Coordinates of C-alpha atoms in Angstrom, one line a residue:
V1245 CA 57.8 -15.0 -19.9
V1246 CA 60.0 -12.0 -19.0
L1247 CA 63.3 -12.3 -17.1
G1248 CA 65.4 -9.7 -15.4
G1249 CA 67.8 -9.1 -12.5
P1250 CA 71.5 -9.6 -11.9
H1251 CA 72.0 -12.9 -13.6
V1252 CA 70.1 -11.8 -16.7
T1253 CA 72.0 -8.5 -16.8
L1254 CA 75.4 -10.2 -16.4
V1255 CA 74.8 -13.1 -18.9
P1256 CA 71.9 -12.1 -21.1
E1257 CA 72.8 -14.7 -23.7
D1258 CA 72.2 -17.4 -21.1
A1259 CA 68.8 -16.1 -20.2
A1260 CA 67.4 -15.0 -23.5
P1261 CA 66.5 -18.5 -24.9
H1262 CA 64.3 -19.0 -21.8
A1263 CA 62.1 -16.0 -22.1
D1264 CA 60.0 -14.0 -24.6
A1265 CA 61.8 -10.9 -23.4
I1266 CA 64.6 -10.0 -21.0
V1267 CA 65.3 -6.8 -19.1
T1268 CA 68.9 -5.9 -18.3
G1269 CA 70.1 -3.4 -15.8
Y1270 CA 67.7 -1.3 -13.7
A1271 CA 64.1 -1.2 -14.9
E1272 CA 62.4 2.0 -13.8
E1273 CA 62.1 3.2 -17.5
S1274 CA 62.4 -0.1 -19.4
W1275 CA 59.7 -2.0 -17.5
P1276 CA 56.9 0.4 -18.2
R1277 CA 58.1 0.5 -21.9
L1278 CA 58.0 -3.2 -22.0
L1279 CA 54.4 -3.2 -20.7
R1280 CA 53.3 -0.7 -23.2
D1281 CA 54.9 -2.7 -26.0
L1282 CA 53.3 -5.9 -24.8
A1283 CA 49.8 -4.2 -24.7
A1284 CA 50.4 -3.0 -28.3
G1285 CA 51.6 -6.4 -29.5
R1286 CA 55.1 -5.3 -30.3
L1287 CA 57.2 -6.9 -27.6
E1288 CA 60.9 -6.7 -28.2
K1289 CA 63.5 -9.4 -27.2
V1290 CA 65.7 -7.2 -25.1
Y1291 CA 65.0 -4.1 -23.0
R1292 CA 67.9 -2.0 -21.6
Q1293 CA 67.6 0.7 -19.0
K1294 CA 68.8 4.1 -20.2
S1295 CA 72.0 5.2 -18.6
D1296 CA 70.6 8.6 -17.3
L1297 CA 68.5 7.1 -14.5
D1298 CA 67.7 9.5 -11.7
L1299 CA 66.0 8.4 -8.5
A1300 CA 64.5 11.8 -7.9
G1301 CA 60.8 11.9 -8.5
M1302 CA 60.3 8.2 -8.5
P1303 CA 56.8 7.1 -7.3
F1304 CA 56.7 5.5 -3.9
A1305 CA 56.4 1.8 -3.6
R1306 CA 52.8 0.6 -3.3
R1307 CA 53.5 -1.5 -0.3
E1308 CA 49.8 -1.9 0.6
L1309 CA 49.5 -4.2 -2.5
L1310 CA 51.8 -6.7 -0.9
P1311 CA 50.1 -9.4 1.4
K1312 CA 51.1 -8.5 4.9
S1313 CA 51.2 -12.2 6.0
A1314 CA 53.8 -13.0 3.3
Y1315 CA 56.5 -10.7 4.6
I1316 CA 58.3 -10.3 7.9
T1317 CA 58.1 -6.5 7.2
R1318 CA 57.0 -4.3 4.3
N1319 CA 58.9 -1.4 5.8
V1320 CA 61.7 -1.5 3.3
F1321 CA 63.1 1.7 1.9
E1322 CA 65.8 2.9 -0.5
A1323 CA 67.8 6.1 -0.2
T1324 CA 70.8 5.3 -2.4
R1325 CA 71.6 2.8 -5.0
G1326 CA 74.9 1.3 -6.2
C1327 CA 78.4 1.1 -4.7
I1328 CA 81.6 3.0 -5.3
H1329 CA 83.8 0.0 -4.7
D1330 CA 84.9 -2.7 -7.1
C1331 CA 85.2 -5.9 -5.2
E1332 CA 86.3 -8.9 -7.3
F1333 CA 83.4 -11.1 -6.2
C1334 CA 80.6 -8.6 -6.3
V1335 CA 77.9 -8.5 -9.0
V1336 CA 77.0 -4.9 -8.4
P1337 CA 79.8 -3.1 -10.3
S1338 CA 79.7 -5.6 -13.1
A1339 CA 76.0 -5.4 -13.5
W1340 CA 75.2 -1.8 -12.8
G1341 CA 78.5 0.1 -12.7
R1342 CA 80.1 2.1 -9.9
T1343 CA 78.1 5.3 -10.2
P1344 CA 76.0 5.7 -7.1
L1345 CA 72.5 7.2 -7.3
Q1346 CA 70.9 9.2 -4.5
K1347 CA 67.2 9.9 -3.8
P1348 CA 66.5 13.4 -2.5
V1349 CA 66.5 13.2 1.3
E1350 CA 63.1 14.9 1.5
E1351 CA 61.6 12.2 -0.7
V1352 CA 63.0 9.4 1.5
V1353 CA 61.5 11.1 4.6
A1354 CA 58.2 11.6 2.8
D1355 CA 58.0 7.9 1.8
I1356 CA 58.6 6.8 5.4
K1357 CA 56.0 9.3 6.7
Q1358 CA 53.3 8.4 4.1
W1359 CA 53.7 4.7 4.9
G1360 CA 53.5 5.4 8.7
A1361 CA 56.6 3.3 9.4
K1362 CA 58.1 3.3 12.9
D1363 CA 60.8 0.9 11.9
A1364 CA 62.6 0.6 8.6
I1365 CA 65.1 -1.4 6.7
F1366 CA 67.3 0.5 4.3
I1367 CA 68.4 -1.9 1.5
D1368 CA 71.1 0.5 0.2
L1369 CA 74.4 -1.4 -0.3
N1370 CA 76.4 1.3 1.4
L1371 CA 74.3 4.0 3.0
F1372 CA 77.4 5.8 4.3
S1373 CA 79.4 6.0 1.1
N1374 CA 78.7 9.7 0.7
R1375 CA 79.3 11.3 4.0
R1376 CA 77.5 14.6 3.3
Y1377 CA 74.4 12.8 2.0
A1378 CA 74.4 10.4 5.0
Q1379 CA 74.7 13.2 7.4
Q1380 CA 71.7 15.0 5.8
L1381 CA 69.7 11.9 5.8
F1382 CA 70.4 11.0 9.4
E1383 CA 69.6 14.5 10.6
A1384 CA 66.3 14.3 8.7
L1385 CA 65.4 11.0 10.3
I1386 CA 65.8 12.1 13.9
P1387 CA 62.4 13.9 14.1
L1388 CA 60.7 10.8 12.8
N1389 CA 61.7 8.8 15.9
I1390 CA 62.0 5.6 14.0
T1391 CA 64.3 2.5 14.4
W1392 CA 66.2 1.4 11.4
F1393 CA 68.7 -1.1 10.1
G1394 CA 71.0 -1.0 7.1
L1395 CA 74.2 -1.9 5.4
S1396 CA 77.7 -0.4 5.4
T1397 CA 81.3 -1.1 4.9
V1398 CA 83.6 -1.0 8.0
L1399 CA 84.7 2.5 7.0
I1400 CA 81.7 3.8 9.0
A1401 CA 83.4 3.1 12.3
R1402 CA 86.4 5.3 11.5
N1403 CA 84.1 8.4 11.9
E1404 CA 82.8 8.2 15.5
E1405 CA 80.7 11.4 14.9
M1406 CA 78.9 9.7 12.0
V1407 CA 78.3 6.6 14.1
A1408 CA 76.9 8.7 16.9
L1409 CA 74.6 10.5 14.5
A1410 CA 73.4 7.3 12.9
A1411 CA 72.5 6.0 16.4
R1412 CA 70.7 9.3 17.2
S1413 CA 68.7 8.9 13.9
G1414 CA 67.5 5.4 15.0
C1415 CA 70.1 3.0 13.6
R1416 CA 70.0 -0.1 15.7
G1417 CA 71.8 -2.6 13.4
L1418 CA 74.2 -2.7 10.4
L1419 CA 75.3 -5.5 8.1
L1420 CA 79.0 -5.3 7.5
G1421 CA 81.1 -7.3 5.0
F1422 CA 84.2 -8.3 6.9
E1423 CA 84.8 -11.1 4.3
S1424 CA 88.1 -12.5 5.8
L1425 CA 90.5 -12.3 8.7
I1426 CA 93.4 -12.7 6.3
E1427 CA 94.8 -9.5 5.0
K1428 CA 95.9 -10.9 1.6
N1429 CA 92.4 -12.2 1.0
V1430 CA 90.8 -8.9 1.7
D1431 CA 93.3 -7.1 -0.5
S1432 CA 93.0 -9.6 -3.4
A1433 CA 89.2 -9.2 -3.3
G1434 CA 89.6 -5.5 -3.9
K1435 CA 88.8 -4.3 -0.4
T1436 CA 92.1 -2.5 0.1
F1437 CA 90.3 0.3 1.9
T1438 CA 90.1 -1.8 5.0
S1439 CA 92.1 -4.2 7.2
P1440 CA 91.1 -7.1 9.4
S1441 CA 93.2 -5.5 12.2
E1442 CA 90.4 -2.9 12.4
Y1443 CA 87.5 -5.4 12.9
P1444 CA 87.5 -5.6 16.7
E1445 CA 87.5 -1.8 17.1
V1446 CA 84.7 -1.6 14.4
V1447 CA 82.5 -3.9 16.5
R1448 CA 83.3 -2.2 19.8
R1449 CA 82.6 1.3 18.4
L1450 CA 79.2 0.3 16.9
H1451 CA 78.3 -1.5 20.1
K1452 CA 79.2 1.6 22.1
Y1453 CA 76.4 3.4 20.4
G1454 CA 73.9 0.6 20.7
I1455 CA 74.2 -0.6 17.1
A1456 CA 74.1 -4.4 16.5
V1457 CA 76.5 -6.0 14.0
Q1458 CA 75.6 -8.6 11.4
G1459 CA 79.1 -9.6 10.4
C1460 CA 79.5 -11.5 7.1
F1461 CA 82.5 -13.7 6.3
V1462 CA 83.4 -15.6 3.1
F1463 CA 85.3 -18.9 3.0
G1464 CA 87.2 -20.3 0.1
M1465 CA 89.4 -17.4 -0.7
D1466 CA 92.8 -18.3 -2.1
D1467 CA 94.8 -17.8 1.1
D1468 CA 92.3 -19.7 3.2
T1469 CA 93.7 -22.9 4.8
P1470 CA 91.7 -25.5 6.8
D1471 CA 92.2 -23.7 10.1
I1472 CA 90.3 -20.6 8.9
F1473 CA 86.9 -21.8 9.8
L1474 CA 87.3 -22.3 13.6
K1475 CA 89.5 -19.2 13.7
T1476 CA 86.8 -17.1 12.1
A1477 CA 84.0 -18.6 14.3
R1478 CA 86.0 -17.9 17.4
F1479 CA 86.6 -14.4 16.3
A1480 CA 82.9 -13.8 15.9
V1481 CA 82.2 -15.1 19.4
E1482 CA 85.1 -13.4 21.1
N1483 CA 84.2 -10.0 19.6
R1484 CA 80.5 -10.6 20.3
I1485 CA 79.3 -10.1 16.7
D1486 CA 75.5 -10.2 17.2
L1487 CA 74.7 -12.1 14.0
P1488 CA 77.6 -13.7 12.3
R1489 CA 77.0 -15.0 8.8
F1490 CA 79.3 -17.3 6.8
A1491 CA 79.2 -18.0 3.1
I1492 CA 81.1 -20.1 0.6
R1493 CA 82.8 -17.9 -2.0
T1494 CA 80.8 -18.1 -5.2
P1495 CA 82.1 -16.9 -8.6
F1496 CA 78.9 -15.4 -10.0
P1497 CA 79.0 -15.3 -13.8
G1498 CA 80.0 -11.9 -15.2
T1499 CA 82.2 -10.9 -12.2
P1500 CA 86.0 -10.6 -12.3
L1501 CA 86.2 -13.5 -9.9
Y1502 CA 84.3 -15.8 -12.3
R1503 CA 86.5 -14.8 -15.2
R1504 CA 89.7 -15.5 -13.2
L1505 CA 88.7 -18.8 -11.8
D1506 CA 87.3 -19.9 -15.1
A1507 CA 90.6 -19.0 -16.9
E1508 CA 92.4 -21.0 -14.2
G1509 CA 90.2 -24.0 -14.9
R1510 CA 89.0 -24.2 -11.3
I1511 CA 85.2 -23.9 -11.9
F1512 CA 83.9 -27.5 -12.1
T1513 CA 80.2 -26.8 -12.6
K1514 CA 78.1 -24.2 -14.4
N1515 CA 74.8 -25.3 -13.0
W1516 CA 73.6 -21.9 -11.8
D1517 CA 71.2 -23.5 -9.3
L1518 CA 74.3 -24.2 -7.2
Y1519 CA 75.6 -20.6 -7.3
D1520 CA 74.0 -19.6 -4.0
A1521 CA 77.0 -19.1 -1.6
Q1522 CA 76.1 -22.4 0.1
H1523 CA 77.4 -24.9 -2.4
V1524 CA 81.0 -25.4 -3.5
V1525 CA 81.3 -24.8 -7.3
F1526 CA 85.1 -24.4 -7.7
Q1527 CA 88.3 -25.9 -6.6
P1528 CA 89.8 -24.0 -3.7
A1529 CA 93.5 -23.1 -3.8
R1530 CA 94.7 -24.5 -0.5
M1531 CA 92.2 -27.1 0.6
S1532 CA 89.9 -29.7 -0.9
V1533 CA 86.3 -29.1 -1.9
D1534 CA 85.1 -31.3 0.9
Q1535 CA 87.2 -29.4 3.5
L1536 CA 85.6 -26.1 2.3
Y1537 CA 82.1 -27.5 2.6
E1538 CA 82.7 -29.2 6.0
G1539 CA 84.6 -26.2 7.3
H1540 CA 81.8 -23.8 6.4
V1541 CA 79.3 -26.0 8.3
S1542 CA 81.6 -26.2 11.3
A1543 CA 81.9 -22.4 11.5
W1544 CA 78.1 -22.0 11.5
R1545 CA 77.7 -24.6 14.2
H1546 CA 80.4 -23.3 16.4
A1547 CA 79.2 -19.7 16.2
Y1548 CA 75.6 -20.8 16.9
S1549 CA 76.1 -23.3 19.7
I1550 CA 74.2 -22.3 22.8
P1551 CA 77.3 -21.3 24.8
S1552 CA 78.5 -19.1 21.8
I1553 CA 75.1 -17.4 21.5
A1554 CA 75.0 -16.7 25.2
R1555 CA 78.5 -15.2 25.1
R1556 CA 77.8 -13.0 22.0
L1557 CA 74.5 -11.7 23.3
R1558 CA 75.6 -11.1 26.9
D1559 CA 75.5 -7.3 26.6
V1560 CA 72.9 -6.7 23.9
R1561 CA 71.1 -3.4 24.7
H1562 CA 68.4 -3.2 22.0
R1563 CA 65.5 -5.6 21.6
P1564 CA 67.3 -8.6 23.2
L1565 CA 64.4 -11.0 22.7
I1566 CA 64.3 -10.2 19.0
M1567 CA 68.1 -10.7 18.7
L1568 CA 67.8 -14.0 20.6
A1569 CA 65.1 -15.1 18.2
A1570 CA 67.2 -14.2 15.2
N1571 CA 70.1 -16.2 16.7
L1572 CA 68.0 -19.2 17.3
G1573 CA 66.7 -19.0 13.8
Y1574 CA 70.3 -19.1 12.5
R1575 CA 71.0 -21.9 14.9
F1576 CA 68.2 -23.9 13.3
Y1577 CA 69.7 -23.1 9.8
A1578 CA 73.2 -24.2 11.0
G1579 CA 71.8 -27.5 12.1
H1580 CA 70.3 -28.2 8.6
L1581 CA 73.2 -27.2 6.3
D1582 CA 73.6 -30.8 5.2
R1583 CA 70.9 -30.2 2.7
F1584 CA 73.4 -28.2 0.6
R1585 CA 75.7 -31.2 0.2
V1586 CA 75.5 -32.2 -3.4
H1587 CA 75.6 -36.0 -4.1
S1588 CA 74.1 -36.2 -7.6
P1589 CA 76.6 -36.6 -10.5
D1590 CA 73.9 -35.0 -12.6
L1591 CA 74.7 -31.7 -10.9
M1592 CA 78.4 -32.1 -11.7
A1593 CA 79.4 -31.3 -8.1
P1594 CA 79.6 -34.5 -6.0
V1595 CA 81.2 -32.9 -2.9
G1596 CA 83.9 -35.1 -1.5
L1597 CA 84.8 -36.7 -4.8
E1598 CA 86.8 -33.9 -6.4
K1599 CA 90.6 -33.9 -6.3
T1600 CA 92.4 -32.3 -3.4
A1601 CA 94.3 -29.1 -4.1
A1602 CA 97.9 -29.7 -4.8

């Protein structure tokens, strides 16, 4: 048994007893080394990726080995890795640091060409963090005539020329982490580079160029009160966010958020199965655990009511049927959120039984 990934990297002492070997950090160099050691009968307990990782010259993913029927798409690509920001809740800087890595643009283009993709998903956490690199990449994508989707911070919208270039290169959708409508929440989370007052203009500018917005919000931040849920859902509808997503703040182990809440005695379960952004695992500051759970559900159901979907998608320009199908899928999800309510005392999180915040 071999374990790796974010949790193993952040809390290796927790994972090690459950495996013959663990792999921490990235694994481009350490995983082949592990396989060689296993074949030679000298498997070590811990494998750590060397710090001098370079994405240049990496072999292309063997996507043809993946069963086509098991995936919505196999057209997943990576141009950059890592994030320059240091958000309190995020596992990325804690697990892999803040030094971004870049794959040569010509290798990204060659990968797309050899796979024959006409649409693509870039899994990069922030494809726009390096403006010069992003510009080179988007210009190189234009001749491919592909459609692509990716992730960004709201900073992208401050540069209209970059938004226009992204659209010309085939960008048709971006996932953005709005996090909260409350300025103090955003600042305390470490996202001081943005402000909720910008959000409406961010959405308008992306829509102007035919780029759909998947806007992500987090509930349970320390300045949230019970009125935040409906306020946020209404904001998503009024600003026609194409695919709003809502999550319960989760203090993943190894992050600054986890250390702070643990020091404050607010984490009431360390059952990692519940650390999925859909269960409540800590005591909120200004509401009860039950209010956080129920409010999260109510936001989903308001944003994905039939009237709300109709209003948000009224002016969708690109693949409206696919966007409608995605919204109906989220509507189904919103209608089944009760399965995340925890009743078993064995899980140490009987929602509704914890004390109300003072």
